[in-house]
Amino acid sequence: MTTTSTAIDAVRTVLPPDRARAPETYAIDGVTPAAAFRPETRDEVARLLASCDAATLAVTPLGARTATALGRPLTAYDVAIDTTALARIIEYEPADLTITVEAGMTLATLQQTLGANSQFLPADLPPSDAATVGGLLATARPGAWRNHLPNQRDLILGLTVASPEGTLVHSGGKVVKNVSGYDLHRMHTGALGALGIIVEATFKLAPRPPAIRSWAIQCNTLTQAADLAFRLWNQSLPLRALSLLTSEASRVASLTPAPHVLLECGGYEAVLVRCEEIVRRETVLARAIGGEAIGNQPWDALRLAAGDLTKTVLRLGIPSSRVAETIEAAAAAGCTAWGHLAAGSVLAHGLHIEEPAIESLRALAQSHGGFLQIESAPAPLRRTIDPFGAAERDLVASLKHQFDPRGTLNRGRWQEHA
Amino acid sequence: MTDLQAALGEHNVLWAPEDLAGYEYDATIERHRPDAVVFPSTTDQVSAAVILANAHGVPIVPRGSGTGLAGGAVPIKGGVVIALTKMNRIIEINPRDRVAVLQPGVINLALQDACAAHGLLYAPDPSSQRICTIGGNIATNSGGPHTLAHGSTVNHVLGLEVVLPDGRITWLGGRQPDAPGIDLRGIFVGSEGTLGIVTQVCVRLMRNPEAVHTMLAIFETVDAASEAVSGIIRGGVIPVALEMLDNEIIKAVEPRLHVGYPLDAGAVLLIEVEGLRESVEADAERVVIACREMGAREVRTAESEAERARLWEGRKGGIGAIGALSPNFYILDGVVPRTQLPAVMSEVLRLSAEAGFRCANIFHAGDGNLHPNIMFDELVPGATQRVLDLGGAIMRLCVDAGGSITGEHGVGLEKRSYMEWIFSEHDLDAQHRVRAAWGTGDLFNPCKILPNSHGCGQAHEAEIRHHLATPGVYV
Ligand SMILES: Cc1cc2nc3c(=O)[nH]c(=O)nc-3n(C[C@H](O)[C@H](O)[C@H](O)COP(=O)(O)OP(=O)(O)OC[C@H]3O[C@@H](n4cnc5c(N)ncnc54)[C@H](O)[C@@H]3O)c2cc1C
Ligand SMILES: Cc1cc2nc3c(=O)[nH]c(=O)nc-3n(C[C@H](O)[C@H](O)[C@H](O)COP(=O)(O)OP(=O)(O)OC[C@H]3O[C@@H](n4cnc5c(N)ncnc54)[C@H](O)[C@@H]3O)c2cc1C
């Protein structure tokens, strides 16, 4: 303990004193770090990280702290580095449809800036408006838009990352197509900050569709809903999302408690009129109910449910043709479940999902070549069950060894560090 | 050699000098003779060949069809070339899940054809799609005309079975996107055969759209066409394809293929929009307006599928056609921000004229991905050197405009020395660490991508051989 506090005292000297923050507010899984800092420039981040590394202090970079229950519980947590002061636009050329921003900028601010030019970052919406660009990339979680619009992974053009040695490492660039060298930015996307702290990111943008509309279609069974959803997927609709909901998920989304197909399209008004015709026609053909346009509310509710940190949340990757049966299996295990057809992804949440239920859902997904990731769960559960269940561990371990040899960053998130 | 023959079968190993000649180059200037070429048909055989080569301390170079334009498949230090062309089976096309599983030696177009039967498509469509392999596409993260809307190869690859540099077999990613764990798949795609050998692939398929509208916009100058590209993007329409062909290309293509490009045009844009009928009509209208604003002489629309195919034939056959114009040509690949296109293009033309070479341009304008083709005759003393210098100057121009040294062809051998123009010492050090983590060492596809690799020497020019593949290779 005294060695830690001596080390922290040394670290304090590298930044102006007003960068220190009260550590209590940065507790993760009930553990409070010994110190917390909110650096204001990327150089400060690099300097701070290097001094922690030299003192073998365990560091966790944080954005809005909306996804701190993702991954194994930290095995050590000495210093929190809050990135939210890094919130500037570095370069924005609307006509190029690219932007470079600092990693602590919130997605909400980013979208607002882009919206002024009728543009947006077509990344899946996080549950919270406060989520930062860095957190978005570090977690790289897909949502309802996956496979209709690009994922964060596909939008990232370049990255600047602070390394434990204190250098700023850049990869990619600001052009929309680029194959120069190894794509380090892809490596950091989804790495949960275990290989470096993201300080700047360049994204590819999209023009905002002139209009957006959603429809909810009520079905008798989930199988009927799945058949209908497949028929809709096979039209040329400008889909942004196409989801299947159990009765319980429908209730959460403030719809009638019955299985539903929920879809969203974006485009010109004339296009949406045509979409509506198609939706209505298919609804009638499927002998389902509804097909009227609805507001955004169900999507928002599902998004919040996906990010509900008071619950255990699971995400399964599964072939599209298995989405319905996987949703049903999750519901049978007591979860509220819904899924996105094109992405082949199923979300399931519950207050307490028992370990055997998680294991058997994982086995089901794996039997179809898929996976189960625990998105959020109480710490003890994340200790007993591997939240990721990824197959290839050796390469991850050797990347970690190369990029963070002392195990300074997010210690224990991926695997127990020797 | 006998060990390799035992592992793969005698007829799957070539080592007579006359048999090896075809494997000493790809579509670039560089060449070097391998010691042997092997043709495995299973993943286990690939692994066995890698383990054997390692045991004998011999370099390994993976190879697809050899259409690469950066020297990635050239065995610069000799050794064993592992050619994946016999592993060319499409294992599964699943229309309901919209995925396909295939071996790496499948030709890009063969996959396209197999998908078409189901009303599906595999989006990455490099212009070399008739001959290049999916494994090569993955290694180079290939793009194509439709990359503008659908992204490069990496956006369509879900999972890969690979043989690592130590011979171990593993899967990166899977059948679903966003698999848990660090995105090893994302690092592998585009690593130009330096992190392992792809032996099986799972890719995402897309559905053919309801309507496609293909337009040919005709301009007096490259400058006006470049401005129109910026104008279209700025106006909020992202076409699925937005390609430019300049007058040199038109003059090469039209007399041979008769696709209807006007011979007196300074440049044409080939523009495609797709989606629901209503959307296509509205997009097309905006495209036409943007082109007119920039002084388009005419914007034609393909009225039939046959006409559409004809317009594309000119694009796909463009590079082949310039082969007829010149004994040799050098294809460049650079990227600039789209707003820089007009300024950079006029500078490219000026630099070429100044150096005394004709330069034909046929490229993915919507992505800002330039492909100047410099025509020359290697028999003219000093010409090759001057062409390489001009290539360097054009790359410099792209970098200075905020762009990159390669958009889709890769770094390979050819552009190693330019890496220092865009990356700092720290950046390159981090890239070396990726290789170290993967166990690439000095034997696995040596001397590619990174400058100053161990035992590879420095000088760019010194390695450039004054040999160009015959133009016929490029069709
Ligand atoms: C259950 C659940 C489901 C979700 N589903 C979706 C979804 O469908 N789509 C979607 O887009 N988002 C989704 N999110 C949100 C997203 O995954 C993150 O919550 C959010 O983007 C994180 O932002 P943050 O700023 O709060 O990060 P934090 O919670 O502060 O950090 C999250 C992780 O990222 C690391 N990190 C943060 N900043 C950096 C940085 N600059 N450099 C390196 N590492 C960093 C942290 O160490 C931590 O491990 C979901 C979240 C939850 C909890
Ligand atoms: C006329 C012409 C037009 C072209 N147009 C385009 C275009 O529009 N877009 C574009 O992106 N490219 C284009 N190219 C470049 C080239 O076709 C692509 O890079 C293609 O992907 C190479 O495939 P290949 O099978 O020929 O690979 P090769 O040339 O044999 O190899 C290329 C690289 O991939 C590696 N490799 C090959 N197979 C494997 C494997 N199974 N596992 C690991 N590594 C492997 C090699 O080591 C090498 O580094 C064009 C080339 C020509 C000649």
PDB file of N, CA and C in Angstrom, chain A residues 363-388:
ATOM      1  N   ALA A 363     -23.397 -22.797 -25.464  1.00  0.00           N
ATOM      2  CA  ALA A 363     -23.216 -24.049 -26.212  1.00  0.00           C
ATOM      3  C   ALA A 363     -24.116 -24.069 -27.448  1.00  0.00           C
ATOM      4  N   LEU A 364     -25.347 -23.560 -27.287  1.00  0.00           N
ATOM      5  CA  LEU A 364     -26.270 -23.509 -28.429  1.00  0.00           C
ATOM      6  C   LEU A 364     -25.680 -22.634 -29.544  1.00  0.00           C
ATOM      7  N   ALA A 365     -25.219 -21.445 -29.159  1.00  0.00           N
ATOM      8  CA  ALA A 365     -24.652 -20.531 -30.159  1.00  0.00           C
ATOM      9  C   ALA A 365     -23.443 -21.175 -30.839  1.00  0.00           C
ATOM     10  N   GLN A 366     -22.593 -21.775 -30.033  1.00  0.00           N
ATOM     11  CA  GLN A 366     -21.373 -22.359 -30.606  1.00  0.00           C
ATOM     12  C   GLN A 366     -21.681 -23.539 -31.523  1.00  0.00           C
ATOM     13  N   SER A 367     -22.760 -24.241 -31.216  1.00  0.00           N
ATOM     14  CA  SER A 367     -23.099 -25.386 -32.069  1.00  0.00           C
ATOM     15  C   SER A 367     -23.502 -24.924 -33.469  1.00  0.00           C
ATOM     16  N   HIS A 368     -23.858 -23.643 -33.603  1.00  0.00           N
ATOM     17  CA  HIS A 368     -24.176 -23.092 -34.923  1.00  0.00           C
ATOM     18  C   HIS A 368     -23.050 -22.200 -35.432  1.00  0.00           C
ATOM     19  N   GLY A 369     -21.880 -22.351 -34.863  1.00  0.00           N
ATOM     20  CA  GLY A 369     -20.738 -21.538 -35.299  1.00  0.00           C
ATOM     21  C   GLY A 369     -20.771 -20.133 -34.737  1.00  0.00           C
ATOM     22  N   GLY A 370     -21.589 -19.900 -33.722  1.00  0.00           N
ATOM     23  CA  GLY A 370     -21.724 -18.551 -33.169  1.00  0.00           C
ATOM     24  C   GLY A 370     -21.018 -18.395 -31.839  1.00  0.00           C
ATOM     25  N   PHE A 371     -21.440 -17.402 -31.058  1.00  0.00           N
ATOM     26  CA  PHE A 371     -20.771 -17.107 -29.786  1.00  0.00           C
ATOM     27  C   PHE A 371     -21.736 -16.460 -28.813  1.00  0.00           C
ATOM     28  N   LEU A 372     -21.321 -16.393 -27.561  1.00  0.00           N
ATOM     29  CA  LEU A 372     -22.056 -15.637 -26.548  1.00  0.00           C
ATOM     30  C   LEU A 372     -21.070 -14.751 -25.816  1.00  0.00           C
ATOM     31  N   GLN A 373     -21.402 -13.470 -25.722  1.00  0.00           N
ATOM     32  CA  GLN A 373     -20.578 -12.533 -24.950  1.00  0.00           C
ATOM     33  C   GLN A 373     -21.419 -11.972 -23.822  1.00  0.00           C
ATOM     34  N   ILE A 374     -20.842 -11.951 -22.619  1.00  0.00           N
ATOM     35  CA  ILE A 374     -21.540 -11.333 -21.499  1.00  0.00           C
ATOM     36  C   ILE A 374     -21.263  -9.839 -21.552  1.00  0.00           C
ATOM     37  N   GLU A 375     -22.326  -9.052 -21.782  1.00  0.00           N
ATOM     38  CA  GLU A 375     -22.151  -7.609 -21.954  1.00  0.00           C
ATOM     39  C   GLU A 375     -22.084  -6.901 -20.620  1.00  0.00           C
ATOM     40  N   SER A 376     -22.773  -7.470 -19.656  1.00  0.00           N
ATOM     41  CA  SER A 376     -22.819  -6.838 -18.353  1.00  0.00           C
ATOM     42  C   SER A 376     -23.319  -7.882 -17.372  1.00  0.00           C
ATOM     43  N   ALA A 377     -22.679  -7.969 -16.200  1.00  0.00           N
ATOM     44  CA  ALA A 377     -23.096  -8.944 -15.190  1.00  0.00           C
ATOM     45  C   ALA A 377     -22.382  -8.607 -13.896  1.00  0.00           C
ATOM     46  N   PRO A 378     -22.905  -9.086 -12.770  1.00  0.00           N
ATOM     47  CA  PRO A 378     -22.202  -8.869 -11.514  1.00  0.00           C
ATOM     48  C   PRO A 378     -20.791  -9.470 -11.579  1.00  0.00           C
ATOM     49  N   ALA A 379     -19.868  -8.845 -10.879  1.00  0.00           N
ATOM     50  CA  ALA A 379     -18.459  -9.256 -10.947  1.00  0.00           C
ATOM     51  C   ALA A 379     -18.232 -10.748 -10.676  1.00  0.00           C
ATOM     52  N   PRO A 380     -18.875 -11.337  -9.655  1.00  0.00           N
ATOM     53  CA  PRO A 380     -18.584 -12.758  -9.380  1.00  0.00           C
ATOM     54  C   PRO A 380     -18.891 -13.649 -10.580  1.00  0.00           C
ATOM     55  N   LEU A 381     -19.969 -13.329 -11.269  1.00  0.00           N
ATOM     56  CA  LEU A 381     -20.330 -14.137 -12.426  1.00  0.00           C
ATOM     57  C   LEU A 381     -19.266 -14.027 -13.511  1.00  0.00           C
ATOM     58  N   ARG A 382     -18.736 -12.824 -13.683  1.00  0.00           N
ATOM     59  CA  ARG A 382     -17.728 -12.597 -14.726  1.00  0.00           C
ATOM     60  C   ARG A 382     -16.373 -13.193 -14.347  1.00  0.00           C
ATOM     61  N   ARG A 383     -16.284 -13.611 -13.089  1.00  0.00           N
ATOM     62  CA  ARG A 383     -15.063 -14.307 -12.677  1.00  0.00           C
ATOM     63  C   ARG A 383     -15.170 -15.795 -12.975  1.00  0.00           C
ATOM     64  N   THR A 384     -16.385 -16.314 -12.818  1.00  0.00           N
ATOM     65  CA  THR A 384     -16.522 -17.763 -13.015  1.00  0.00           C
ATOM     66  C   THR A 384     -16.745 -18.147 -14.475  1.00  0.00           C
ATOM     67  N   ILE A 385     -17.440 -17.273 -15.204  1.00  0.00           N
ATOM     68  CA  ILE A 385     -17.629 -17.584 -16.630  1.00  0.00           C
ATOM     69  C   ILE A 385     -16.851 -16.566 -17.448  1.00  0.00           C
ATOM     70  N   ASP A 386     -16.084 -17.049 -18.407  1.00  0.00           N
ATOM     71  CA  ASP A 386     -15.354 -16.141 -19.291  1.00  0.00           C
ATOM     72  C   ASP A 386     -16.360 -15.299 -20.075  1.00  0.00           C
ATOM     73  N   PRO A 387     -16.333 -13.971 -19.911  1.00  0.00           N
ATOM     74  CA  PRO A 387     -17.340 -13.154 -20.584  1.00  0.00           C
ATOM     75  C   PRO A 387     -17.265 -13.238 -22.107  1.00  0.00           C
ATOM     76  N   PHE A 388     -16.112 -13.597 -22.630  1.00  0.00           N
ATOM     77  CA  PHE A 388     -15.944 -13.570 -24.090  1.00  0.00           C
ATOM     78  C   PHE A 388     -16.016 -14.955 -24.726  1.00  0.00           C
TER      79      PHE A 388
END
